[in-house]
CSV table of C-alpha atoms in Angstrom, one decimal:
chain,number,residue,atom,x,y,z
A,217,MET,CA,-67.6,-51.1,25.4
A,218,ARG,CA,-67.1,-48.5,28.0
A,219,MET,CA,-63.5,-49.5,28.4
A,220,LYS,CA,-63.0,-49.3,24.7
A,221,ARG,CA,-64.4,-45.8,24.6
A,222,MET,CA,-62.1,-44.7,27.4
A,223,LEU,CA,-59.1,-46.1,25.6
A,224,TRP,CA,-59.9,-44.1,22.5
A,225,ILE,CA,-60.3,-40.9,24.6
A,226,LEU,CA,-56.8,-41.5,26.1
A,227,ILE,CA,-55.3,-42.1,22.7
A,228,GLY,CA,-56.8,-38.9,21.3
A,229,ALA,CA,-55.6,-36.9,24.3
A,230,ALA,CA,-52.1,-38.2,23.9
A,231,ALA,CA,-52.1,-37.4,20.2
A,232,LEU,CA,-53.3,-33.9,20.9
A,233,ALA,CA,-50.6,-33.3,23.5
A,234,CYS,CA,-48.0,-34.6,21.2
A,235,GLY,CA,-49.2,-32.3,18.4
A,236,GLN,CA,-49.1,-29.3,20.8
A,237,ALA,CA,-45.5,-30.2,22.0
A,238,THR,CA,-44.1,-30.3,18.4
A,239,THR,CA,-45.7,-27.0,17.3
A,240,PRO,CA,-42.8,-24.5,17.2
A,241,GLU,CA,-43.3,-21.2,18.9
A,242,VAL,CA,-43.2,-18.2,16.6
A,243,PRO,CA,-40.3,-16.0,17.7
A,244,LYS,CA,-41.3,-12.4,18.7
A,245,ILE,CA,-40.2,-9.8,16.2
A,246,VAL,CA,-39.0,-6.5,17.7
A,247,GLN,CA,-37.6,-3.2,16.2
A,248,LYS,CA,-35.1,-1.0,17.9
A,249,MET,CA,-33.5,2.4,17.0
A,250,VAL,CA,-29.8,2.6,18.0
A,251,GLU,CA,-28.1,6.0,18.1
A,252,VAL,CA,-24.6,6.2,16.5
A,253,ARG,CA,-22.8,9.1,18.1
A,254,ASN,CA,-19.2,8.8,16.9
A,255,ALA,CA,-18.9,6.5,13.9
A,256,ASP,CA,-20.4,6.7,10.4
A,257,ALA,CA,-23.9,5.1,10.6
A,258,ASN,CA,-23.5,4.0,7.0
A,259,ARG,CA,-20.3,2.1,7.6
A,260,VAL,CA,-21.5,0.6,10.8
A,261,ALA,CA,-24.7,-0.6,9.3
A,262,HIS,CA,-22.9,-2.5,6.5
A,263,LEU,CA,-20.6,-4.2,9.0
A,264,VAL,CA,-23.4,-5.5,11.1
A,265,GLN,CA,-25.6,-6.8,8.3
A,266,SER,CA,-26.9,-10.3,9.0
A,267,PRO,CA,-29.3,-12.8,7.4
A,268,GLY,CA,-32.8,-12.6,8.8
A,269,LEU,CA,-32.4,-9.0,10.0
A,270,SER,CA,-33.7,-5.8,8.5
A,271,ILE,CA,-31.3,-2.9,9.0
A,272,GLN,CA,-31.9,0.7,7.9
A,273,TYR,CA,-29.7,3.7,8.7
A,274,ASP,CA,-29.6,7.5,8.3
A,275,SER,CA,-26.2,9.0,8.5
A,276,GLY,CA,-27.6,12.5,8.8
A,277,MET,CA,-29.7,11.6,11.9
A,278,HIS,CA,-26.9,9.3,13.2
A,279,VAL,CA,-29.3,6.3,13.8
A,280,ILE,CA,-29.6,2.6,12.8
A,281,VAL,CA,-32.9,0.9,12.9
A,282,VAL,CA,-32.8,-2.9,13.5
A,283,ARG,CA,-35.7,-5.3,13.1
A,284,GLY,CA,-35.6,-9.0,13.8
A,285,THR,CA,-35.9,-11.5,16.7
A,286,GLN,CA,-35.3,-10.2,20.1
A,287,ASP,CA,-32.0,-12.1,20.6
A,288,ALA,CA,-30.7,-11.1,17.1
A,289,VAL,CA,-31.5,-7.4,17.6
A,290,ALA,CA,-29.8,-7.5,21.0
A,291,ALA,CA,-26.7,-9.0,19.5
A,292,VAL,CA,-26.5,-6.4,16.7
A,293,GLU,CA,-27.1,-3.6,19.2
A,294,GLU,CA,-24.1,-4.8,21.2
A,295,MET,CA,-22.0,-4.9,18.0
A,296,ILE,CA,-23.0,-1.3,17.1
A,297,ARG,CA,-22.0,-0.2,20.6
A,298,LYS,CA,-18.6,-1.7,20.2
A,299,LEU,CA,-18.1,-0.1,16.8
A,300,ASP,CA,-19.4,3.3,17.8
A,301,VAL,CA,-16.1,4.7,19.1
A,302,ALA,CA,-14.6,8.1,18.4
A,303,PRO,CA,-12.0,8.0,15.6
A,304,PRO,CA,-8.5,8.7,16.9
A,305,ASN,CA,-7.0,12.2,16.6
A,306,ILE,CA,-3.7,12.5,14.7
A,307,GLU,CA,-1.1,15.1,15.3
A,308,LEU,CA,1.0,15.8,12.2
A,309,SER,CA,4.2,17.8,12.5
A,310,VAL,CA,5.5,19.3,9.3
A,311,TYR,CA,8.9,20.8,8.6
A,312,LEU,CA,9.8,22.7,5.5
A,313,ILE,CA,13.6,22.6,5.3
A,314,SER,CA,15.8,24.6,3.0
A,315,GLY,CA,18.8,22.9,1.5
A,316,SER,CA,21.6,25.2,0.2
A,317,LEU,CA,24.5,24.4,-2.1
A,318,GLN,CA,26.3,27.6,-1.1
A,319,ASN,CA,25.7,28.1,2.6
A,320,ALA,CA,27.1,25.4,4.9
A,321,ALA,CA,25.5,26.8,8.0
A,322,GLU,CA,23.2,24.4,9.8
A,323,ASP,CA,20.1,25.7,11.6
A,324,VAL,CA,17.9,22.8,12.7
A,325,PRO,CA,16.4,22.1,16.1
A,326,LYS,CA,17.9,19.3,18.2
A,327,GLU,CA,15.1,16.9,17.5
A,328,LEU,CA,15.9,17.2,13.8
A,329,ALA,CA,19.6,16.6,14.1
A,330,PRO,CA,19.3,12.9,13.0
A,331,THR,CA,17.1,14.0,10.1
A,332,ALA,CA,19.7,16.5,9.0
A,333,LYS,CA,22.3,13.8,9.1
A,334,GLN,CA,20.1,11.7,6.9
A,335,LEU,CA,19.6,14.6,4.5
A,336,HIS,CA,23.4,15.0,4.1
A,337,ALA,CA,23.5,11.4,3.1
A,338,LEU,CA,20.7,11.7,0.6
A,339,PHE,CA,21.3,15.1,-1.1
A,340,PRO,CA,24.4,17.1,-2.1
A,341,TYR,CA,23.4,20.3,-0.2
A,342,LYS,CA,26.0,21.8,2.2
A,343,GLY,CA,23.7,23.2,4.8
A,344,TYR,CA,20.1,22.9,6.0
A,345,ARG,CA,17.8,25.2,8.0
A,346,VAL,CA,14.1,25.1,8.9
A,347,LEU,CA,12.2,27.7,6.9
A,348,GLU,CA,8.8,26.9,8.4
A,349,SER,CA,7.2,24.3,10.7
A,350,PHE,CA,3.6,23.7,11.8
A,351,VAL,CA,1.5,21.2,13.7
A,352,GLN,CA,-1.7,20.0,12.0
A,353,ARG,CA,-4.4,18.2,14.0
A,354,GLY,CA,-6.6,15.8,12.1
A,355,ARG,CA,-9.0,12.9,12.7
A,356,ASP,CA,-9.1,9.4,11.3
A,357,GLY,CA,-11.0,9.4,8.0
A,358,ARG,CA,-10.9,13.1,7.5
A,359,ASP,CA,-8.9,15.5,5.2
A,360,GLY,CA,-6.8,18.4,6.4
A,361,GLY,CA,-4.3,21.1,5.4
A,362,THR,CA,-3.0,24.5,5.8
A,363,ASN,CA,-1.2,27.3,3.9
A,364,GLY,CA,1.1,30.2,4.5
A,365,ALA,CA,4.0,32.3,3.4
A,366,LEU,CA,7.6,31.1,3.4
A,367,PRO,CA,9.9,33.5,5.3
A,368,GLY,CA,12.7,35.3,3.6
A,369,GLY,CA,11.0,35.5,0.2
A,370,ASN,CA,7.7,36.0,-1.6
A,371,SER,CA,6.8,32.3,-2.0
A,372,THR,CA,3.7,30.7,-0.5
A,373,TYR,CA,3.0,27.1,0.4
A,374,ASP,CA,-0.2,25.0,0.4
A,375,PHE,CA,-0.1,21.7,2.3
A,376,ARG,CA,-3.0,19.2,2.0
A,377,TYR,CA,-3.9,15.6,2.5
A,378,ARG,CA,-7.0,13.8,1.2
A,379,SER,CA,-7.5,11.4,4.2
A,380,VAL,CA,-5.7,9.8,7.1
A,381,THR,CA,-6.2,6.4,8.7
A,382,VAL,CA,-4.6,4.7,11.6
A,383,SER,CA,-3.7,1.0,11.6
A,384,ALA,CA,-4.5,-1.4,14.5
A,385,GLY,CA,-1.8,-3.1,16.5
A,386,THR,CA,1.5,-1.9,17.9
A,387,PRO,CA,3.4,0.0,16.7
A,388,ARG,CA,0.6,1.9,14.8
A,389,THR,CA,1.1,3.1,11.3
A,390,VAL,CA,-0.5,6.4,10.1
A,391,HIS,CA,-1.5,6.3,6.4
A,392,PHE,CA,-1.9,9.6,4.6
A,393,ASP,CA,-3.6,9.5,1.2
A,394,GLY,CA,-3.1,12.2,-1.4
A,395,VAL,CA,-0.4,14.3,0.4
A,396,THR,CA,0.3,17.5,-1.6
A,397,LEU,CA,2.7,20.4,-1.0
A,398,VAL,CA,2.5,23.2,-3.6
A,399,ILE,CA,5.0,26.1,-3.6
A,400,ARG,CA,3.9,29.2,-5.5
A,401,THR,CA,6.4,31.9,-6.4
A,402,PRO,CA,5.3,35.0,-8.3
A,403,THR,CA,7.2,35.9,-11.4
A,404,ARG,CA,7.6,39.3,-13.1
A,405,ASN,CA,5.1,38.4,-15.8
A,406,VAL,CA,1.4,39.0,-15.9
A,407,ASP,CA,-1.4,37.4,-17.9
A,408,LYS,CA,-3.8,39.1,-20.3
A,409,GLU,CA,-6.0,40.2,-17.4
A,410,GLY,CA,-3.0,41.8,-15.5
A,411,ARG,CA,-2.7,39.1,-12.9
A,412,VAL,CA,0.8,38.0,-11.8
A,413,ILE,CA,1.8,34.7,-13.1
A,414,THR,CA,3.2,32.3,-10.5
A,415,SER,CA,5.8,29.6,-10.9
A,416,ASN,CA,4.5,26.4,-9.2
A,417,THR,CA,6.3,23.4,-7.9
A,418,SER,CA,4.8,20.5,-6.0
A,419,ILE,CA,5.3,17.3,-4.2
A,420,ASN,CA,2.5,14.6,-4.4
A,421,THR,CA,2.5,11.3,-2.7
A,422,ASP,CA,0.9,8.8,-0.3
A,423,LEU,CA,2.6,8.2,3.1
A,424,ASP,CA,2.9,5.4,5.6
A,425,ILE,CA,4.5,6.7,8.8
A,426,SER,CA,5.2,4.6,11.9
A,427,GLU,CA,4.1,6.5,14.9
A,428,GLY,CA,6.9,8.9,16.0
A,429,GLN,CA,9.0,8.3,12.9
A,430,LYS,CA,10.3,11.3,10.9
A,431,VAL,CA,10.0,10.8,7.2
A,432,VAL,CA,11.7,12.7,4.4
A,433,VAL,CA,9.0,13.0,1.8
A,434,GLY,CA,10.6,14.7,-1.1
A,435,LYS,CA,12.1,18.0,-2.3
A,436,SER,CA,11.2,20.8,-4.6
A,437,SER,CA,13.1,23.7,-6.1
A,438,ILE,CA,12.4,27.1,-4.6
A,439,ASN,CA,12.6,30.7,-6.0
A,440,GLY,CA,14.0,29.3,-9.2
A,441,SER,CA,17.4,28.7,-7.6
A,442,ASP,CA,19.5,25.6,-7.1
A,443,ASP,CA,18.5,25.5,-3.5
A,444,ALA,CA,15.7,23.0,-2.5
A,445,LEU,CA,12.7,22.9,-0.2
A,446,ILE,CA,12.5,19.5,1.6
A,447,LEU,CA,9.4,18.2,3.2
A,448,VAL,CA,9.8,16.2,6.4
A,449,VAL,CA,6.8,15.0,8.4
A,450,THR,CA,6.2,13.0,11.6
A,451,ALA,CA,2.9,11.8,13.0
A,452,LYS,CA,1.5,10.5,16.3
A,453,VAL,CA,-1.9,9.4,17.6
A,454,VAL,CA,-3.3,11.6,20.3
A,455,GLU,CA,-5.4,9.6,22.8
């Protein structure tokens, strides 16, 4: 009888131990706030979304809050660190070149000599000269632009682009979305309120430029003459 009771005790202890061994341990839930210093917290948060995780973000405060198991939160934090890099800076060089049907004189800098040769093949103008040039610094994902007066006349220009992005890989391609060049030339006419009426011409396009490549974007008439204003741009990524 005593032996039988001992046997039942051993069986019960074994069953209890077995039950304890198969009971899964509840994973610990943690919450962590990760600062996003360079990238857009909104875009990063959408990229690191994962089942079983709670991810909240505030772009104004530059933070992402992650809630989940300790291992999952640590993995997402590492992904955020890798994505949180400063967007590259882009240097855009813009040349406004005049093409003349009458004057065959050439006045372009040495670095634009191959471009001038290309222009002679594309257009019927006898001579080309640089009216204006400027360098525009921008950043991936941002807009940019500048304006000024064209020398030798009363026309003004306004150059803008809506956004710029840089491709991965080598060679890199710089994409400009919504490039616009507007040339405004005042006329002798005025409107009902006495304001001078301007004659406007424009170039509108999107651009893909291989880094270092000079691209002839397009041409527009200037000062109502047969001469043309030609837009040439080149871009490079500044590390």
